[in-house]
Coordinates of C-alpha atoms in Angstrom, one line a residue:
M1 CA -0.2 0.5 0.1
N2 CA 1.3 3.5 -0.7
G3 CA 2.2 6.0 1.6
I4 CA 1.0 10.0 2.3
V5 CA 5.1 11.3 0.1
G6 CA 2.9 15.2 0.1
W7 CA -0.1 17.3 0.9
S8 CA -1.1 20.4 -0.1
S9 CA -4.5 22.6 0.1
Y10 CA -6.3 25.4 -1.5
V11 CA -8.4 27.9 0.4
P12 CA -10.3 31.1 -2.0
R13 CA -9.6 34.6 -0.1
A14 CA -12.7 35.7 -0.2
R15 CA -14.2 36.0 3.3
L16 CA -17.8 35.6 4.7
D17 CA -19.4 36.7 7.7
R18 CA -21.7 34.2 9.3
S19 CA -24.2 36.5 11.4
A20 CA -24.4 39.1 8.4
L21 CA -25.2 36.2 5.8
A22 CA -28.2 35.0 8.6
S23 CA -29.2 37.9 9.8
M24 CA -29.9 38.1 6.1
F25 CA -32.5 35.9 7.5
Q26 CA -33.4 37.0 10.4
V27 CA -31.8 33.9 11.9
A28 CA -29.4 32.9 14.5
G29 CA -26.2 32.2 13.2
P30 CA -22.8 30.8 13.9
R31 CA -20.4 33.6 14.8
G32 CA -16.8 33.5 12.4
L33 CA -16.0 33.4 8.7
R34 CA -16.9 31.2 6.1
S35 CA -14.4 30.6 3.2
V36 CA -16.2 32.1 -0.2
A37 CA -15.2 30.6 -3.7
G38 CA -14.6 33.8 -6.3
P39 CA -17.0 34.3 -9.4
D40 CA -14.5 32.6 -11.9
E41 CA -13.4 29.4 -9.0
D42 CA -15.7 26.1 -8.2
A43 CA -15.0 22.6 -7.2
L44 CA -12.0 21.4 -10.0
T45 CA -10.5 25.0 -10.1
M46 CA -9.8 24.9 -6.6
A47 CA -9.2 21.1 -6.8
V48 CA -7.0 21.6 -9.5
E49 CA -4.9 25.3 -7.1
A50 CA -4.2 22.0 -4.4
A51 CA -3.0 19.4 -6.6
R52 CA -0.8 22.3 -8.3
P53 CA 2.1 21.7 -5.4
L54 CA 2.3 18.0 -6.1
V55 CA 3.7 17.4 -9.4
D56 CA 7.3 18.8 -10.5
A57 CA 8.5 17.5 -14.1
D58 CA 10.4 13.9 -11.7
S59 CA 6.8 13.2 -10.8
A60 CA 5.8 9.3 -11.4
V61 CA 2.4 9.0 -11.0
E62 CA 0.0 7.1 -12.7
S63 CA -3.0 7.4 -10.8
C64 CA -5.0 11.3 -10.2
W65 CA -8.2 10.6 -8.2
F66 CA -10.6 13.6 -7.9
A67 CA -13.5 13.4 -5.5
T68 CA -16.3 16.3 -5.3
S69 CA -20.6 16.1 -3.8
H70 CA -20.8 19.3 -6.5
A71 CA -18.9 18.6 -9.4
P72 CA -19.5 21.1 -11.8
M73 CA -19.2 19.0 -15.1
L74 CA -21.4 15.7 -15.3
D75 CA -20.6 13.2 -17.8
R76 CA -17.5 14.4 -18.6
G77 CA -14.3 13.5 -15.6
N78 CA -13.4 16.7 -14.1
A79 CA -10.0 14.7 -13.0
A80 CA -9.8 14.3 -16.7
V81 CA -9.3 18.4 -16.8
L82 CA -7.5 18.1 -13.1
S83 CA -4.6 16.5 -14.4
A84 CA -4.0 17.7 -18.1
A85 CA -3.9 21.1 -15.7
I86 CA -1.9 21.0 -13.7
G87 CA 0.6 18.5 -16.0
L88 CA 0.0 14.8 -15.9
P89 CA 0.6 13.0 -19.0
D90 CA -2.1 11.5 -20.7
H91 CA -1.1 8.0 -20.0
V92 CA -2.4 9.2 -16.1
G93 CA -5.2 7.0 -14.8
S94 CA -8.2 9.9 -13.6
Y95 CA -10.9 9.0 -11.8
D96 CA -14.0 11.4 -10.3
T97 CA -15.2 9.9 -7.4
G98 CA -18.1 12.7 -6.8
G99 CA -21.2 13.1 -5.5
S100 CA -20.9 12.6 -1.9
I101 CA -19.2 13.6 1.5
R102 CA -18.1 10.5 2.3
S103 CA -16.5 11.1 -1.7
G104 CA -12.9 12.4 -0.4
V105 CA -12.8 9.4 1.7
A106 CA -13.2 7.4 -1.4
A107 CA -11.0 9.2 -3.3
L108 CA -8.4 9.1 -0.9
R109 CA -8.0 5.4 -0.6
A110 CA -8.2 5.4 -3.3
A111 CA -5.4 6.3 -4.3
A112 CA -3.6 5.2 -0.9
S113 CA -4.4 1.2 -2.6
Q114 CA -3.0 1.5 -5.5
T115 CA 0.9 -0.6 -6.1
S116 CA 2.3 2.8 -8.1
P117 CA 2.0 7.2 -7.7
A118 CA -0.5 8.8 -7.2
I119 CA -2.9 11.8 -6.1
A120 CA -6.1 12.1 -4.8
A121 CA -7.4 16.0 -4.7
L122 CA -10.5 16.5 -2.4
S123 CA -12.6 19.5 -3.5
D124 CA -15.4 20.7 -2.8
V125 CA -18.2 24.5 -3.1
R126 CA -20.5 23.8 -0.3
F127 CA -24.2 25.3 -0.9
G128 CA -27.3 24.9 1.3
R129 CA -30.5 26.2 1.6
P130 CA -31.6 30.1 2.2
G131 CA -31.3 30.3 6.4
S132 CA -30.2 27.4 6.8
D133 CA -27.0 26.0 9.2
D134 CA -25.8 23.9 5.9
E135 CA -25.4 27.6 4.4
A136 CA -23.8 29.6 7.2
S137 CA -21.6 26.8 8.0
G138 CA -20.2 25.6 4.9
A139 CA -17.2 26.6 3.8
D140 CA -15.4 26.4 -0.2
A141 CA -11.8 25.2 0.3
A142 CA -9.5 21.9 -1.7
A143 CA -7.0 19.8 -0.9
A144 CA -5.0 17.3 -2.6
F145 CA -2.1 14.2 -1.0
A146 CA 0.7 12.7 -3.0
F147 CA 0.6 9.0 -2.6
G148 CA 3.9 6.2 -2.9
P149 CA 6.3 4.0 -1.6
D150 CA 8.6 5.1 1.2
P151 CA 6.1 7.2 2.8
L152 CA 6.7 10.4 4.9
V153 CA 3.5 9.4 6.3
E154 CA 2.3 5.5 6.8
I155 CA -1.2 4.3 7.2
V156 CA -1.2 2.0 9.8
A157 CA -4.8 0.5 10.3
Q158 CA -8.0 2.1 8.4
S159 CA -11.7 0.6 9.8
S160 CA -14.9 1.4 7.7
V161 CA -19.4 0.2 8.4
S162 CA -22.1 1.1 6.1
S163 CA -24.8 3.0 6.5
P164 CA -27.6 4.3 4.5
V165 CA -29.5 6.8 7.1
M166 CA -31.0 9.1 5.7
D167 CA -29.8 12.4 7.7
R168 CA -29.0 14.1 4.6
W169 CA -29.7 14.8 0.7
R170 CA -30.5 16.7 -2.1
A171 CA -31.8 16.3 -5.1
E172 CA -30.4 16.2 -8.5
G173 CA -31.0 20.5 -9.1
D174 CA -31.3 21.6 -5.1
I175 CA -29.1 24.3 -4.9
G176 CA -29.0 22.8 -1.0
S177 CA -28.9 19.6 1.1
S178 CA -31.6 19.2 3.7
T179 CA -31.7 17.4 6.4
W180 CA -33.2 15.6 9.3
D181 CA -32.8 16.6 12.8
D182 CA -28.9 17.5 14.5
R183 CA -30.0 15.3 17.6
W184 CA -31.0 12.3 16.1
T185 CA -28.7 12.8 13.3
A186 CA -25.1 13.0 16.9
E187 CA -27.9 9.7 17.9
H188 CA -27.0 8.0 14.8
Q189 CA -23.0 9.0 13.9
V190 CA -21.1 8.7 16.8
P191 CA -21.6 5.9 18.2
L192 CA -20.7 4.7 13.9
V193 CA -17.3 6.6 14.7
E194 CA -16.7 4.9 17.9
R195 CA -16.4 1.2 16.7
V196 CA -14.8 2.0 14.1
I197 CA -11.9 4.3 15.7
A198 CA -11.7 2.0 18.5
D199 CA -10.8 -1.5 15.6
V200 CA -8.3 0.9 14.3
L201 CA -6.7 1.6 17.9
E202 CA -6.6 -1.7 18.4
Q203 CA -5.0 -2.1 14.8
A204 CA -2.6 0.1 15.1
G205 CA -1.7 -1.8 19.0
I206 CA -1.9 1.9 20.4
A207 CA -4.3 3.6 22.8
A208 CA -5.8 7.2 22.1
T209 CA -3.4 8.4 24.9
D210 CA -0.5 7.8 22.1
L211 CA -1.9 10.7 19.5
T212 CA -0.5 13.3 19.0
A213 CA -3.5 14.6 16.6
A214 CA -6.4 13.8 15.1
V215 CA -8.7 15.0 13.4
V216 CA -12.9 13.9 13.1
S217 CA -14.4 15.4 10.4
C218 CA -18.4 15.1 10.2
P219 CA -21.5 17.2 8.5
S220 CA -22.6 17.4 12.3
A221 CA -21.0 19.8 14.3
R222 CA -22.9 18.4 17.2
A223 CA -21.8 14.9 16.2
E224 CA -18.4 16.2 15.9
A225 CA -17.8 17.6 18.7
Q226 CA -19.2 15.0 20.8
L227 CA -16.5 12.6 19.5
A228 CA -13.6 14.7 20.0
K229 CA -14.7 15.4 23.6
R230 CA -14.8 11.3 23.9
L231 CA -11.6 10.9 22.3
G232 CA -10.1 13.4 24.1
A233 CA -7.5 14.2 21.9
P234 CA -5.8 16.9 22.1
A235 CA -6.7 20.3 20.1
H236 CA -5.2 21.0 16.7
E237 CA -5.2 24.4 16.9
G238 CA -5.4 26.2 14.6
D239 CA -8.2 23.4 12.7
P240 CA -9.5 25.4 9.1
R241 CA -13.4 24.0 10.5
T242 CA -13.1 27.1 13.2
A243 CA -11.2 28.7 10.3
I244 CA -13.5 28.7 7.1
G245 CA -16.4 26.7 8.6
Y246 CA -16.6 22.4 7.4
S247 CA -15.4 22.3 3.9
G248 CA -18.0 19.2 3.5
T249 CA -16.4 16.9 0.7
A250 CA -12.3 18.3 1.5
D251 CA -13.0 18.7 4.6
V252 CA -11.3 15.3 6.4
G253 CA -8.5 16.6 3.4
V254 CA -7.7 20.6 4.0
R255 CA -7.8 19.7 8.5
L256 CA -5.5 16.2 7.8
A257 CA -3.1 18.7 6.0
S258 CA -3.3 21.0 8.7
V259 CA -2.3 18.4 11.2
L260 CA 0.7 17.4 8.9
D261 CA 2.2 20.7 8.8
A262 CA 2.4 20.8 12.6
A263 CA 3.3 17.3 13.0
G264 CA 6.5 16.2 14.0
P265 CA 8.4 12.3 12.7
D266 CA 7.4 9.5 15.4
Q267 CA 3.9 10.6 16.1
W268 CA 0.8 8.7 15.5
I269 CA -2.5 11.0 14.2
L270 CA -5.7 9.1 13.8
V271 CA -7.9 10.9 11.1
A272 CA -12.1 9.5 11.9
T273 CA -15.0 11.2 9.5
G274 CA -19.1 10.3 10.4
A275 CA -21.0 9.7 6.6
D276 CA -22.9 7.7 5.6
G277 CA -21.8 5.4 8.3
A278 CA -18.4 6.0 9.2
D279 CA -14.4 5.4 8.3
A280 CA -11.6 5.8 10.3
M281 CA -7.9 5.3 9.3
V282 CA -4.3 5.7 11.6
L283 CA -1.0 7.1 11.0
R284 CA 2.1 7.2 11.4
T285 CA 4.6 10.1 10.1
S286 CA 8.3 8.2 10.0
S287 CA 11.7 9.5 11.6
G288 CA 12.8 11.3 8.9
F289 CA 9.6 13.3 8.8
T290 CA 10.6 17.5 9.1
A291 CA 7.8 19.6 9.6
A292 CA 7.1 21.6 7.3
G293 CA 5.5 24.2 9.6
A294 CA 2.2 25.5 11.2
S295 CA 0.4 27.9 8.2
P296 CA -3.1 28.5 9.3
V297 CA -6.1 30.0 7.1
E298 CA -5.1 33.9 6.1
D299 CA -7.7 36.5 7.0
G300 CA -8.5 36.7 3.3
T301 CA -10.8 39.7 1.9
P302 CA -14.3 40.5 3.3
I303 CA -17.1 40.0 0.8
E304 CA -20.9 40.8 1.4
P305 CA -23.7 39.1 1.4
S306 CA -24.7 40.0 -1.4
T307 CA -22.0 39.0 -3.2
Y308 CA -21.8 36.0 -2.3
L309 CA -26.0 35.7 -3.8
L310 CA -24.8 36.9 -6.7
W311 CA -20.9 34.9 -7.0
R312 CA -23.2 31.2 -6.3
G313 CA -26.2 32.3 -9.1
L314 CA -28.2 32.7 -6.0
I315 CA -30.0 36.3 -7.9
E316 CA -28.8 37.8 -10.6
R317 CA -28.1 40.9 -12.3
A318 CA -30.3 42.3 -15.2
A319 CA -29.3 40.9 -18.1
L320 CA -26.6 42.4 -19.5
R321 CA -27.1 43.4 -23.4
R322 CA -24.1 41.4 -25.0
P323 CA -24.2 39.1 -27.0
P324 CA -24.3 35.7 -25.0
A325 CA -20.7 33.3 -24.0
E326 CA -19.5 30.8 -27.9
A327 CA -18.4 28.1 -25.8
P328 CA -15.2 26.6 -27.7
A329 CA -15.1 24.2 -30.6
A330 CA -14.2 20.7 -29.4
P331 CA -11.8 20.5 -32.5
A332 CA -10.3 23.2 -31.6
V333 CA -9.8 22.6 -28.1
A334 CA -8.0 18.8 -28.7
R335 CA -6.0 20.7 -31.1
N336 CA -4.2 23.1 -28.6
E337 CA -4.7 21.2 -25.1
P338 CA -0.9 21.3 -24.6
W339 CA -1.8 25.1 -24.5
K340 CA -5.3 25.7 -23.2
L341 CA -5.6 23.1 -20.1
A342 CA -1.6 22.8 -19.6
F343 CA -0.9 27.2 -20.1
N344 CA 2.9 25.1 -22.3
G345 CA 4.5 27.7 -24.2
S346 CA 7.2 27.6 -27.3
T347 CA 10.6 28.2 -27.2
C348 CA 13.0 28.5 -30.1
T349 CA 16.3 26.6 -30.0
A350 CA 17.6 28.4 -32.4
C351 CA 17.2 32.6 -30.6
G352 CA 15.8 31.1 -28.0
T353 CA 12.6 32.8 -28.1
R354 CA 9.4 32.2 -26.4
H355 CA 5.8 32.3 -28.0
M356 CA 3.5 31.6 -26.2
P357 CA 0.4 30.5 -27.9
P358 CA 3.0 28.2 -29.0
Q359 CA 4.0 28.1 -32.7
R360 CA 5.4 26.5 -35.2
V361 CA 7.5 29.6 -36.9
C362 CA 9.7 31.7 -35.0
L363 CA 8.9 35.7 -34.8
R364 CA 11.7 36.6 -34.6
C365 CA 14.3 34.9 -36.6
Q366 CA 11.4 32.4 -38.5
A367 CA 12.8 29.6 -38.2
V368 CA 10.6 26.6 -38.7
D369 CA 9.8 23.5 -36.7
R370 CA 12.5 24.0 -33.9
M371 CA 10.7 24.6 -31.5
E372 CA 10.3 22.8 -27.8
P373 CA 8.1 23.0 -25.4
V374 CA 7.6 24.5 -21.9
A375 CA 5.2 25.1 -18.8
L376 CA 4.7 28.7 -17.5
R377 CA 2.0 27.4 -15.6
D378 CA 3.9 27.7 -12.8
T379 CA 6.8 30.8 -13.3
Q380 CA 5.6 34.6 -12.9
A381 CA 5.5 37.6 -14.7
V382 CA 5.2 41.2 -14.3
V383 CA 1.7 43.7 -16.0
R384 CA 3.2 46.2 -18.1
T385 CA 0.2 47.4 -19.1
F386 CA -3.7 46.6 -18.6
T387 CA -7.7 48.0 -19.4
I388 CA -9.8 48.7 -16.8
D389 CA -13.1 46.7 -19.6
R390 CA -15.9 48.1 -17.7
L391 CA -18.3 47.0 -21.2
A392 CA -17.3 43.1 -20.7
A393 CA -20.3 40.5 -20.0
S394 CA -19.2 39.1 -16.1
I395 CA -20.6 37.8 -13.4
N396 CA -17.8 40.5 -11.1
P397 CA -17.5 43.8 -12.8
P398 CA -15.6 45.3 -14.5
V399 CA -12.7 42.6 -16.3
V400 CA -9.2 43.8 -15.7
V401 CA -6.8 42.7 -18.8
G402 CA -3.6 43.1 -18.6
V403 CA -0.6 42.6 -20.9
L404 CA 2.2 40.1 -18.7
D405 CA 6.0 39.8 -19.3
F406 CA 6.5 36.6 -18.1
D407 CA 10.3 35.7 -15.7
G408 CA 12.7 34.8 -18.4
G409 CA 10.7 35.8 -22.0
G410 CA 7.5 35.4 -23.1
R411 CA 4.4 37.9 -22.9
Y412 CA 1.1 37.4 -23.1
R413 CA -3.0 39.9 -22.8
C414 CA -5.1 37.8 -20.4
Q415 CA -8.1 38.4 -17.5
L416 CA -7.3 39.5 -13.9
T417 CA -8.8 37.9 -11.4
D418 CA -8.7 38.5 -7.8
V419 CA -8.3 41.8 -8.0
V420 CA -9.3 45.0 -7.0
A421 CA -9.7 47.3 -10.3
A422 CA -8.3 50.8 -8.0
D423 CA -5.8 48.5 -6.7
V424 CA -4.2 47.1 -10.4
A425 CA -0.5 48.6 -11.3
V426 CA 1.8 48.2 -13.5
G427 CA 4.9 46.0 -12.4
D428 CA 2.7 43.9 -10.0
R429 CA 4.0 41.1 -9.9
V430 CA 1.3 37.7 -11.3
E431 CA 1.6 34.5 -10.7
M432 CA -0.9 32.2 -12.8
V433 CA -4.0 30.6 -12.1
Y434 CA -6.7 28.1 -13.9
R435 CA -9.8 29.4 -13.6
L436 CA -14.0 29.6 -15.2
V437 CA -14.3 32.3 -18.4
S438 CA -17.1 31.0 -19.7
E439 CA -20.3 29.5 -19.7
S440 CA -21.9 29.4 -23.0
P441 CA -25.6 29.0 -23.4
N442 CA -25.4 25.2 -24.2
G443 CA -23.9 24.2 -20.3
V444 CA -20.4 24.0 -21.9
R445 CA -17.8 25.6 -19.2
N446 CA -15.1 27.0 -20.6
Y447 CA -11.9 27.7 -18.4
F448 CA -8.2 29.1 -19.1
W449 CA -5.8 30.5 -16.8
K450 CA -5.8 34.0 -15.3
A451 CA -3.2 36.1 -13.8
R452 CA -3.6 37.2 -10.5
P453 CA -1.1 38.1 -6.9
V454 CA 1.7 37.5 -6.0
S455 CA 0.8 37.6 -2.3
E456 CA 3.7 39.3 0.1
E457 CA 5.3 36.2 1.3
D458 CA 5.9 34.5 -2.5
S459 CA 7.3 37.4 -4.2

């Protein structure tokens, strides 16, 4: 069985005050903030952000597993797009495991059970009915794990139990889940999770007092609190659930990544989830494990409840007097896949000039078919000029378009995202992110790379 050799998580920058959202519907709501995916983000783009740091030129990944309860595309696989966007070669098997909160555990177990290196990406955009606890307490986030031999974190024991309990459900097309009384859910769920926890501790030959940390993830906050109290494991300082809310399918991954960031060598870690039954794993960090250092979730950028509703599509702006977005043509996408999905340009081997998009004929020395591909998705750039377009159709106007000069050469024009138009300036440093560009009337979601400001610590 594979073990964990790498991990990463992603939390979008927008934050919504839960009490402000609850007050709109005149209901009592929890305190604190919830993370909100931007208007051009969804479960797929967040999974790309989480998984990108786990892939490099030496990666030998053979399979990629994607899990979410809110897949942006149905029938068409999201995992295949994820795999291409993070630069994995086409011989990598890519698979979706979606539709439920428990699919996050399914992706982790599938990747761990492989005999070759694998990646599992867990991502979710949490909706809820207006005024519901799901809406106020939910969070949008993603996490990804790389599995392989010679792991930093070994999976020592695992146990599962299934229970087709009707504690929550969502019909196709509904915006949020319906839930049963939380008190009954906790009464049913807690014994199941305790059962698998007891099983994995016995398999590992340890007691609860031997645990350094425990991740207990349940949709029911009541069930989770009861389990944490009975388990008695030390609370993890900086738990993402406290900072951003419950992120559904991604929750167990986001919180495990946070625990591993702060872990040390030779430590026991329990991971337990309760959804449609219960799952538990006991993990053991290796003697050579080096702590990455605690990485608390950033405060983010505050947004108003009205902005949240617009971004979610729960209220609509006045119709724009613009032609609807055109869907990209499938043959064109297939011909330009390395460019459109992986943001690969080309470099002329005769004179070294970079081209974006990739070219056959060099624009500088006119050499023909003397190009080699160059991946630019991880290369930073500088804004050389920009324009603020207040007429372009957008759910979050105005649209900011910049001309970028990439480090090491190459110039390209693209949209800027995660920016306030008035704050954009020539000379800003930016990095590339995979985002939604448009959704056409026939339902095709068109993704491409945009530029966002580099955070101070990454510049």
